[in-house]
Short mmCIF file of N, CA and C in Angstrom, two decimals:
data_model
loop_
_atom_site.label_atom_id
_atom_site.label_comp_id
_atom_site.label_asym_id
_atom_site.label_seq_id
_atom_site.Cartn_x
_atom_site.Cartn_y
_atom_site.Cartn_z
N UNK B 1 100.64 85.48 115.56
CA UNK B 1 101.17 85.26 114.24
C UNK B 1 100.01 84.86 113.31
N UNK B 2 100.16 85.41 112.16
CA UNK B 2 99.04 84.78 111.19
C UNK B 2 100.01 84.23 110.25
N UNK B 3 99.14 83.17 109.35
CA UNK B 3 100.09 82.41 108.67
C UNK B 3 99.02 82.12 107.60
N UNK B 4 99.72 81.95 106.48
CA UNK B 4 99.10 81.42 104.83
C UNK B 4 98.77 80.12 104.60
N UNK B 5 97.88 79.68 104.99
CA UNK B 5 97.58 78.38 104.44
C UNK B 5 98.10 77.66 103.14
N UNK B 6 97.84 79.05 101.93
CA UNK B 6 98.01 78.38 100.59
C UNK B 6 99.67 78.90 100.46
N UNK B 7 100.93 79.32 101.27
CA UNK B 7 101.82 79.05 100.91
C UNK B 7 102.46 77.78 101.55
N UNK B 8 102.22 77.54 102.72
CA UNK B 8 102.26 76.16 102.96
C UNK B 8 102.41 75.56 102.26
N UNK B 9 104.01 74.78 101.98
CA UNK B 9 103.89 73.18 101.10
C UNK B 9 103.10 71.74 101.64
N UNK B 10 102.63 70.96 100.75
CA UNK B 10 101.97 69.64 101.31
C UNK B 10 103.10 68.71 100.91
N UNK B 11 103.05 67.44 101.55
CA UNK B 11 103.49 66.36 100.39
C UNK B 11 102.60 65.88 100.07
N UNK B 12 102.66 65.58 98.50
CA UNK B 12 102.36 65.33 97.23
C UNK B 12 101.21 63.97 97.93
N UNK B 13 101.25 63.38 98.66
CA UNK B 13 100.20 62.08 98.93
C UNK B 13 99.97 61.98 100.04
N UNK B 14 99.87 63.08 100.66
CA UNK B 14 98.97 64.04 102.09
C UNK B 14 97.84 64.27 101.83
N UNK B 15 96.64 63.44 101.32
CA UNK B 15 95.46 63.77 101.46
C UNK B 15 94.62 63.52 102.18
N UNK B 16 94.72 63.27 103.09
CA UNK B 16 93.94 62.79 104.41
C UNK B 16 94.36 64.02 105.45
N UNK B 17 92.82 64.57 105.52
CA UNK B 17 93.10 66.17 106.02
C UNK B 17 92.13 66.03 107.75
N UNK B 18 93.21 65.94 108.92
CA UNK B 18 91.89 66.00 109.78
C UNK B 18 92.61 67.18 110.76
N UNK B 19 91.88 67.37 112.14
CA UNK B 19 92.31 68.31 112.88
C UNK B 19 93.61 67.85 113.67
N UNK B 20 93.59 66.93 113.99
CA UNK B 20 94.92 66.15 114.62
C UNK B 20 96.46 66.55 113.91
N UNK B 21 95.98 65.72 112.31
CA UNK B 21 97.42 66.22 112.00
C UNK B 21 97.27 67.33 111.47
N UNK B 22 96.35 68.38 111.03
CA UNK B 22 96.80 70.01 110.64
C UNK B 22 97.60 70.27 112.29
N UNK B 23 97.35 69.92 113.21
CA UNK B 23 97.59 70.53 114.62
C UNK B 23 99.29 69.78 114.71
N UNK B 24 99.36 68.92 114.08
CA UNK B 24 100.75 68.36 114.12
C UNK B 24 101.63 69.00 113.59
N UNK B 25 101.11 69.03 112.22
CA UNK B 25 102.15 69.41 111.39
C UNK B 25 101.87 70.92 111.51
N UNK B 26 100.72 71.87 111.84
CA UNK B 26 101.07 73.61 112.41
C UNK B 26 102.15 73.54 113.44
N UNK B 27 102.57 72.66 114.37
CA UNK B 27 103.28 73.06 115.49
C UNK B 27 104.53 72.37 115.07
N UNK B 28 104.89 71.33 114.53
CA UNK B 28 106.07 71.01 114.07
C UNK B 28 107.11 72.40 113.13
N UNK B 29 105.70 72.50 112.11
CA UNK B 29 106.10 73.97 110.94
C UNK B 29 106.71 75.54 111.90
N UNK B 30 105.96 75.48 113.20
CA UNK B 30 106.12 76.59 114.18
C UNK B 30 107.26 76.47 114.74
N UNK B 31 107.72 75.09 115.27
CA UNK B 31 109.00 75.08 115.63
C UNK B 31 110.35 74.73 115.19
N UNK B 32 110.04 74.49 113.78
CA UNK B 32 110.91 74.74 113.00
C UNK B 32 111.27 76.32 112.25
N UNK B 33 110.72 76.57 112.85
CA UNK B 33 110.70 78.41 112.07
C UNK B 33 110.04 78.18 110.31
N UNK B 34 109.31 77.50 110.36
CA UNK B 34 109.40 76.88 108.29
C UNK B 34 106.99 77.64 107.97
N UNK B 35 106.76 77.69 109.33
CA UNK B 35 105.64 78.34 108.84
C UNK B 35 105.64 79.59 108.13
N UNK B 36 105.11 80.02 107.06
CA UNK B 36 104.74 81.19 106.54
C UNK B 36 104.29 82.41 106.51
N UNK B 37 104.64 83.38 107.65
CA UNK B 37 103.49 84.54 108.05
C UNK B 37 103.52 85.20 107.23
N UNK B 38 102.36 85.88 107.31
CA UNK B 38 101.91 86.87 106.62
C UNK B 38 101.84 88.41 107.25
N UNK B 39 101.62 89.51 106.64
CA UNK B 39 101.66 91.00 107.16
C UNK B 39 99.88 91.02 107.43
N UNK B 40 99.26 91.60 107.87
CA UNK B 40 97.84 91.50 107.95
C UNK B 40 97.95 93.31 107.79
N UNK B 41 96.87 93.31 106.40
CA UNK B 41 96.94 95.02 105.48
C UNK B 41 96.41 95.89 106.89
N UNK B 42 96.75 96.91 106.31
CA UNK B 42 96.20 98.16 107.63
C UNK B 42 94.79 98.76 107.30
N UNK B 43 93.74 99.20 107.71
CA UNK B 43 92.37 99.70 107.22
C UNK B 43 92.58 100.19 105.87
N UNK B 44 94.01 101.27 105.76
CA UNK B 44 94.10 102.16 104.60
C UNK B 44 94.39 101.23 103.45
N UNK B 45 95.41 100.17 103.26
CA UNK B 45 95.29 99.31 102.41
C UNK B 45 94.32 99.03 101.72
N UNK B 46 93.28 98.22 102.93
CA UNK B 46 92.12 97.74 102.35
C UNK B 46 91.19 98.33 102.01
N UNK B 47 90.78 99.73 102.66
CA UNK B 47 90.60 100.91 101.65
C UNK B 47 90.93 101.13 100.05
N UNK B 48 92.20 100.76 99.81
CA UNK B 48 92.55 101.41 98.65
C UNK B 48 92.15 99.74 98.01
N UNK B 49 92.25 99.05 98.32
CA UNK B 49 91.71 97.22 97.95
C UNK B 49 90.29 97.61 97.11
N UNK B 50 89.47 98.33 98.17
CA UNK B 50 88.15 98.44 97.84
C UNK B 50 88.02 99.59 96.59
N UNK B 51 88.74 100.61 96.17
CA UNK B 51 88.48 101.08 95.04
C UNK B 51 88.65 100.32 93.67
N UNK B 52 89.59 98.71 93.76
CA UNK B 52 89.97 98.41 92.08
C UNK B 52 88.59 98.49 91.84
N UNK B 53 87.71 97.25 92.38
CA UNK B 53 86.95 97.08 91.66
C UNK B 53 85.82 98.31 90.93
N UNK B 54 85.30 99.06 92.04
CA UNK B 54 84.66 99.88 91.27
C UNK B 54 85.29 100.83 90.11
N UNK B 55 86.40 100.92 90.58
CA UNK B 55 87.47 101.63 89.77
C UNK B 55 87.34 101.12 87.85
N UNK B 56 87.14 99.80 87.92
CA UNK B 56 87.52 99.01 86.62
C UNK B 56 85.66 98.46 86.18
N UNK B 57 84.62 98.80 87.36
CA UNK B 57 83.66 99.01 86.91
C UNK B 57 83.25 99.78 85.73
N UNK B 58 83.46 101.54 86.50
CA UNK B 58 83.25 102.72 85.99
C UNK B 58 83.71 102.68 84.66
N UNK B 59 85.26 101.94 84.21
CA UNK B 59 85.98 102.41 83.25
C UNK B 59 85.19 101.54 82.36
N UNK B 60 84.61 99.64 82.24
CA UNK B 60 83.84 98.91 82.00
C UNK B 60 82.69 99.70 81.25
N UNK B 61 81.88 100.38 82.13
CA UNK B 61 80.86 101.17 82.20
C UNK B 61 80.82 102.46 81.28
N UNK B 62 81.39 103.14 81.19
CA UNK B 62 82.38 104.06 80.16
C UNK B 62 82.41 104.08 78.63
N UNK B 63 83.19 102.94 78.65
CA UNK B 63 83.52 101.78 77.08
C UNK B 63 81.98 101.84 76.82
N UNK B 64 81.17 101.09 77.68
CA UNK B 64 79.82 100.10 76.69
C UNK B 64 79.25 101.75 76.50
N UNK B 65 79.07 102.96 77.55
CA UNK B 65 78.26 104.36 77.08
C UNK B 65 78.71 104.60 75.92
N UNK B 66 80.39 104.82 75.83
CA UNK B 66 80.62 106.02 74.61
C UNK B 66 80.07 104.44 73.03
N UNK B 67 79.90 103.26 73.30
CA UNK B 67 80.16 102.84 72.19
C UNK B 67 78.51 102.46 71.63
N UNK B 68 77.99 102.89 72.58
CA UNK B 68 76.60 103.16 72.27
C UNK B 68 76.38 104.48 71.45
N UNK B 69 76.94 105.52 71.97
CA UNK B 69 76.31 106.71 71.35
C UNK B 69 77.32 106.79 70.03
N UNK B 70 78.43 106.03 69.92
CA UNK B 70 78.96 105.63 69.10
C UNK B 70 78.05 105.43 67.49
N UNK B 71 77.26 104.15 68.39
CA UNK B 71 76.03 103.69 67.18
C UNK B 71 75.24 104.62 66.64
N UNK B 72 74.46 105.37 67.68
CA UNK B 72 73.63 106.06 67.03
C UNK B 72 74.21 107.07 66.12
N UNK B 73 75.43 107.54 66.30
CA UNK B 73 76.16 108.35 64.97
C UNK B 73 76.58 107.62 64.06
N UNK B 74 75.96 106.34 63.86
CA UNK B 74 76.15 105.75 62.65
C UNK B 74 75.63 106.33 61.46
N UNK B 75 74.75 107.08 61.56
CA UNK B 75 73.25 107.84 60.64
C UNK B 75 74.22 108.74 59.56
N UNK B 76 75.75 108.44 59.58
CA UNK B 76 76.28 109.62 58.61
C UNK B 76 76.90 110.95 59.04
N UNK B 77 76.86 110.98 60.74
CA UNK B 77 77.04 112.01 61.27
C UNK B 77 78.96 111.41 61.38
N UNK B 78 79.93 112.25 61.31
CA UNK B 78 81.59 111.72 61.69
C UNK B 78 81.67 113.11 62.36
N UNK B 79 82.57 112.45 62.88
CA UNK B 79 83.24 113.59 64.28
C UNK B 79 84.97 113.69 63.15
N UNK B 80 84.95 115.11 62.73
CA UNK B 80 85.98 115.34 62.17
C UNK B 80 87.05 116.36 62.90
N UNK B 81 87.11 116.80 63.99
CA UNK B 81 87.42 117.58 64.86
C UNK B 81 88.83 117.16 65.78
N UNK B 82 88.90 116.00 65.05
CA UNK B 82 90.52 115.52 66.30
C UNK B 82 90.48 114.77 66.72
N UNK B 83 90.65 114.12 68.41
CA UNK B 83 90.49 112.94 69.15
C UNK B 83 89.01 113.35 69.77
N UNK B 84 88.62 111.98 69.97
CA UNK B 84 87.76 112.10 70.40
C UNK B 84 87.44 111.85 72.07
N UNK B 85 85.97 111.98 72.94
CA UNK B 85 85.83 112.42 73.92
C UNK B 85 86.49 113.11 74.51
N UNK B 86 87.10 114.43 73.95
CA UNK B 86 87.36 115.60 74.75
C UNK B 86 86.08 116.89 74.57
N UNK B 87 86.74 117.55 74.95
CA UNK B 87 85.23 118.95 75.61
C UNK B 87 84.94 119.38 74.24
N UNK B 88 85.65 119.54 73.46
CA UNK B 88 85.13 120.12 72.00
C UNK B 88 84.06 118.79 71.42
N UNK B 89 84.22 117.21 71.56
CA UNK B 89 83.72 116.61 71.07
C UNK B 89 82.40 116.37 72.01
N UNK B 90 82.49 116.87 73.04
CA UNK B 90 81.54 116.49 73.89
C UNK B 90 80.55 117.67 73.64
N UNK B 91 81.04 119.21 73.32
CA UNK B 91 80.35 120.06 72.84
C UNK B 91 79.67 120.08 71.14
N UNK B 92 80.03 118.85 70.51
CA UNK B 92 79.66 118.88 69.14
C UNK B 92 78.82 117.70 69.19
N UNK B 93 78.79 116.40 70.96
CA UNK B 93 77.99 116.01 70.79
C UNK B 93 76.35 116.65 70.93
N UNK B 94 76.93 117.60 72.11
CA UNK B 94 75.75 118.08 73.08
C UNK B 94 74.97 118.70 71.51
N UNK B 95 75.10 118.65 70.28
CA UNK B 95 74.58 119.64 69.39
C UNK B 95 73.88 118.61 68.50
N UNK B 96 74.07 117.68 68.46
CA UNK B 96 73.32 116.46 67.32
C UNK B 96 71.72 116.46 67.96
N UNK B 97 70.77 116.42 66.51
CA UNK B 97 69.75 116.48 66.67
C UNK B 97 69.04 115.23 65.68
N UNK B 98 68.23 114.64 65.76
CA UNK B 98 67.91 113.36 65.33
C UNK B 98 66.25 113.27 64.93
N UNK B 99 65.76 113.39 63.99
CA UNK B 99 64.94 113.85 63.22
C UNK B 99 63.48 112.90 64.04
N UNK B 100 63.97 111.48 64.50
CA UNK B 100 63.29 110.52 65.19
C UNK B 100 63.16 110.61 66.69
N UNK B 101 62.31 110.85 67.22
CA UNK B 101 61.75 110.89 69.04
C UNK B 101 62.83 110.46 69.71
N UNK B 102 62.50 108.47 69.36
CA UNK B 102 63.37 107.83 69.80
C UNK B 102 64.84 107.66 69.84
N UNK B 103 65.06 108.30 69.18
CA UNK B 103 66.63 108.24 68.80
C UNK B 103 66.99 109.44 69.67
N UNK B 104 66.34 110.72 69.22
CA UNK B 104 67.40 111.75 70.63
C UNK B 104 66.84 111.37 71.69
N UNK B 105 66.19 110.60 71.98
CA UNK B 105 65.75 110.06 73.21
C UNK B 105 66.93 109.39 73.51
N UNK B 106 67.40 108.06 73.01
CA UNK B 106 68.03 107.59 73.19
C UNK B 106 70.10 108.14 73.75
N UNK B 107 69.97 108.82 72.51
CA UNK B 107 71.04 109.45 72.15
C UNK B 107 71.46 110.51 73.57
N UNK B 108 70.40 111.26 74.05
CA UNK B 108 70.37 112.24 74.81
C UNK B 108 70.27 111.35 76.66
N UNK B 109 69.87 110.24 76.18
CA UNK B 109 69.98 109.75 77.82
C UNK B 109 71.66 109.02 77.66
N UNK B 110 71.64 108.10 76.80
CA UNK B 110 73.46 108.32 76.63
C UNK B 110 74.23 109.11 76.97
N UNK B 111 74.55 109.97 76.27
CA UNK B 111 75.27 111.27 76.44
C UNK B 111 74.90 111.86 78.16
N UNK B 112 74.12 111.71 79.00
CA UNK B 112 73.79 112.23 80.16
C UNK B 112 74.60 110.85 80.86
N UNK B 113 74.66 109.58 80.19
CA UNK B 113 75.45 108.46 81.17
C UNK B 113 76.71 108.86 80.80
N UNK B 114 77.70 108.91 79.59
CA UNK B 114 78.72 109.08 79.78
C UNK B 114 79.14 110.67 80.46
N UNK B 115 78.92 111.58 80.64
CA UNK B 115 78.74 112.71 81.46
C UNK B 115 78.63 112.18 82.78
N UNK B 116 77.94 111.20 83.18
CA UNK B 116 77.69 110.72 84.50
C UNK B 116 79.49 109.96 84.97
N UNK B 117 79.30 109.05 84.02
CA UNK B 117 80.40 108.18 84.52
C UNK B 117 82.01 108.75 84.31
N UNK B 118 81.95 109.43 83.39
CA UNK B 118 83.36 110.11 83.49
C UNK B 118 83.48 111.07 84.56
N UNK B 119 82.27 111.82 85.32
CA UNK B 119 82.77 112.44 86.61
C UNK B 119 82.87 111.49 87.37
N UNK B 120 82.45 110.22 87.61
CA UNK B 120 82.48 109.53 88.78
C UNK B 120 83.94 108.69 87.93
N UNK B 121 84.50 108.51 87.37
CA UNK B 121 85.64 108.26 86.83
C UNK B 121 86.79 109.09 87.18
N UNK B 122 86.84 110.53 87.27
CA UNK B 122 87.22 111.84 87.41
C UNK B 122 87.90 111.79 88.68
N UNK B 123 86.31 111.74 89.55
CA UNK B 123 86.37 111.80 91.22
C UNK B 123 87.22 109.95 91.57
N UNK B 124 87.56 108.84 90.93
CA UNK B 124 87.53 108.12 91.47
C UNK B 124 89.35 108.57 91.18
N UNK B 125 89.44 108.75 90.27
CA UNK B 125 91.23 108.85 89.94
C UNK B 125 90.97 110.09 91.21
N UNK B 126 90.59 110.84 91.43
CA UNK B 126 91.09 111.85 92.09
C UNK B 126 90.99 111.13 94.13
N UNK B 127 90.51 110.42 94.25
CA UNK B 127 90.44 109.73 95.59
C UNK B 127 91.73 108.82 95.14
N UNK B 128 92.01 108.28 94.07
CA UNK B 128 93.18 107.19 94.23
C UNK B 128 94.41 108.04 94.40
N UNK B 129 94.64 109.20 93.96
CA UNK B 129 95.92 109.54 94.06
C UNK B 129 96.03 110.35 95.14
N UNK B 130 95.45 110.66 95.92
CA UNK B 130 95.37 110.60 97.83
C UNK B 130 95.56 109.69 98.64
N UNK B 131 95.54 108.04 98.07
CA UNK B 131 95.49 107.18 99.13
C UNK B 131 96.72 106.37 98.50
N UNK B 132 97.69 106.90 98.61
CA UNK B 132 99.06 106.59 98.39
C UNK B 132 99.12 105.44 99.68
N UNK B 133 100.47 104.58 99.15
CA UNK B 133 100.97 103.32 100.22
C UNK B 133 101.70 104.49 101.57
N UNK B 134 101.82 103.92 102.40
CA UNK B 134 102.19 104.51 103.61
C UNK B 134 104.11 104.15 103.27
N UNK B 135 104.64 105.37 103.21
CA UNK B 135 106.17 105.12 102.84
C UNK B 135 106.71 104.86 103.74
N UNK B 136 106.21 104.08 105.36
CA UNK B 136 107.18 103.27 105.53
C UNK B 136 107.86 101.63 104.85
N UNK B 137 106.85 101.53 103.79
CA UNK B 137 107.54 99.85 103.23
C UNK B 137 107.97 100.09 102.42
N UNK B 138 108.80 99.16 102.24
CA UNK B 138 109.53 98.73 101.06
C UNK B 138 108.61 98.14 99.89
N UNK B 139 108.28 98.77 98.43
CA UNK B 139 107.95 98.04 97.86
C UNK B 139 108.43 97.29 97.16
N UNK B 140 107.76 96.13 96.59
CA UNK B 140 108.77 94.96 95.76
C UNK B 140 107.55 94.13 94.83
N UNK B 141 108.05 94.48 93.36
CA UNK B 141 106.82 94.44 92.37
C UNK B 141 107.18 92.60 92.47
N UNK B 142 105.91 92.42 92.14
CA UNK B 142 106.10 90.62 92.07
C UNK B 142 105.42 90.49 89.98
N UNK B 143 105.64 91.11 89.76
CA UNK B 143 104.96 90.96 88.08
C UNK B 143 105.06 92.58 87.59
N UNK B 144 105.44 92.14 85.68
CA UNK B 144 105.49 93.39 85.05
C UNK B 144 103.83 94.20 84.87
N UNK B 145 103.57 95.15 84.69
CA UNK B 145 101.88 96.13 84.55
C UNK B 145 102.06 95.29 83.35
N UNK B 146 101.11 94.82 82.51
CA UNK B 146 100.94 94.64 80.88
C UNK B 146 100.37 96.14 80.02
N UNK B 147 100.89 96.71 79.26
CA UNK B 147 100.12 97.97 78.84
C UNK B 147 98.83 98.08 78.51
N UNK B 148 97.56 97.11 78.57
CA UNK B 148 96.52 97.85 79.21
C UNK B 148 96.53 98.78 80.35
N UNK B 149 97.36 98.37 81.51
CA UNK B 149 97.12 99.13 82.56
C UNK B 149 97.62 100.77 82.33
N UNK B 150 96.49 101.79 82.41
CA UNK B 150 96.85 103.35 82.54
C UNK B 150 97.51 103.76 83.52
N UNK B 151 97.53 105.39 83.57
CA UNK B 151 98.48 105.71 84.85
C UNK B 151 98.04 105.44 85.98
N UNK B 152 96.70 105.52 86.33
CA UNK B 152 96.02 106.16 87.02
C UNK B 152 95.78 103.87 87.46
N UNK B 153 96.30 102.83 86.95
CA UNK B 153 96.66 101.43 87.83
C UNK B 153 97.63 101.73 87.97
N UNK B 154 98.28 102.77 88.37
CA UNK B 154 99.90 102.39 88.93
C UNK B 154 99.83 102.43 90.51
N UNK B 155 98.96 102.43 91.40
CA UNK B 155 98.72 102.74 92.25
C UNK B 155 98.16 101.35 92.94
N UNK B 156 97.26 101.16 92.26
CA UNK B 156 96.74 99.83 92.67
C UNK B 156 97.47 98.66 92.17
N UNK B 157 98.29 98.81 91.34
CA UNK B 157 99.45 97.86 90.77
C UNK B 157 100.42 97.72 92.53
N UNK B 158 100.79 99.02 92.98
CA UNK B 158 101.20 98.97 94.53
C UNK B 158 100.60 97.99 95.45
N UNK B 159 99.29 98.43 95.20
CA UNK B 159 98.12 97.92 96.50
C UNK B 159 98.22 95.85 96.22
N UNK B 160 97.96 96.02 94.87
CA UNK B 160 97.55 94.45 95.03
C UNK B 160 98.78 93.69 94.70
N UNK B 161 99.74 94.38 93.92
CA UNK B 161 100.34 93.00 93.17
C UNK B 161 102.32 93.48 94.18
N UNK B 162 102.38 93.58 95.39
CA UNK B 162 103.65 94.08 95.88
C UNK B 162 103.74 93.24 96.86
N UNK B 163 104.62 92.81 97.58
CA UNK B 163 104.77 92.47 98.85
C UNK B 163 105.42 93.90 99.99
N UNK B 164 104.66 93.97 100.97
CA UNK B 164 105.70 94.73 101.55
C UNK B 164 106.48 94.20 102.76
N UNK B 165 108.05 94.82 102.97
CA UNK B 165 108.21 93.82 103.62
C UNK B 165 108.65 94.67 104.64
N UNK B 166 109.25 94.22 106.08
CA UNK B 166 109.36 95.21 107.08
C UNK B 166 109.22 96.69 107.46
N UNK B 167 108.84 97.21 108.21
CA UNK B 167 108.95 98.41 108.74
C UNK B 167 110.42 99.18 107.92
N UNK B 168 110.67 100.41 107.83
CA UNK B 168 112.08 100.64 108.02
C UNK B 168 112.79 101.18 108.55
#
């Protein structure tokens, strides 16, 4: 059996912590049926555990590129063409030319990072929606998504924030 430490209740002026009484009060809690187990995740879980973070890296990573090359079209240049970062805007960036070294220097290693990070953005949504929860559990949301979260956290909204509970 594994068991949760931090759902464990204390009383309130139980601070005197040694091995004796954790060993008391674990086996009292055991034979009362009142200990807490836990499910221990399967590899694939913790697999899919290990994409948030890079997941919310990339997107992190993303934001600060496009709002860089953002700046350098401060010079008077506007993107009048629709929404932006799609393939037409990405083809009207690939075309800006900047009279200063440094600047399409700049501008042009930008534009090669966000190109970078939106395929590895691309490929990361495309690994998340392969590593679906295993439909034998039951899921059971413990909190609403707040609308920051896109489609593409509905998945890991599964992974981290659910309990699952028996086989079925």
């Amino acid at each position: 059996m594994v068991a949760a430490p931090s759902k464990m209740e204390r009383p309130a002026g139980d601070r005197i912590k040694t091995d004796k009484r954790d060993a008391q009060r674990l086996s009292k809690l055991l034979r009362t049926d009142e200990l807490p187990a836990v499910r221990v995740p399967t590899p694939t879980e913790e697999a899919a555990r290990d994409l948030v973070p890079g997941r919310d890296d990339t997107r992190r990573d993303l934001a600060r590129a496009r709002n860089r090359i953002s700046k350098l079209l401060r010079q008077g240049r506007v993107w009048r063409g629709g929404s932006g970062w799609t393939c037409i805007h990405h083809e009207w960036l690939s075309k800006q030319r900047f009279t200063d070294a440094y600047t399409q220097f700049a501008f042009d290693n930008g534009l090669e990072e966000v190109l970078a990070l939106e395929a590895m953005r691309d490929r990361n949504a495309h690994c998340t929606l392969q590593s679906e929860p295993e439909p034998r559990y039951i899921c059971e949301p413990r909190y609403i998504c707040s609308p920051e979260r896109g489609l593409m956290n509905g998945s890991f909204v599964v992974w981290e924030c659910c309990s699952f509970s028996a086989p079925l």
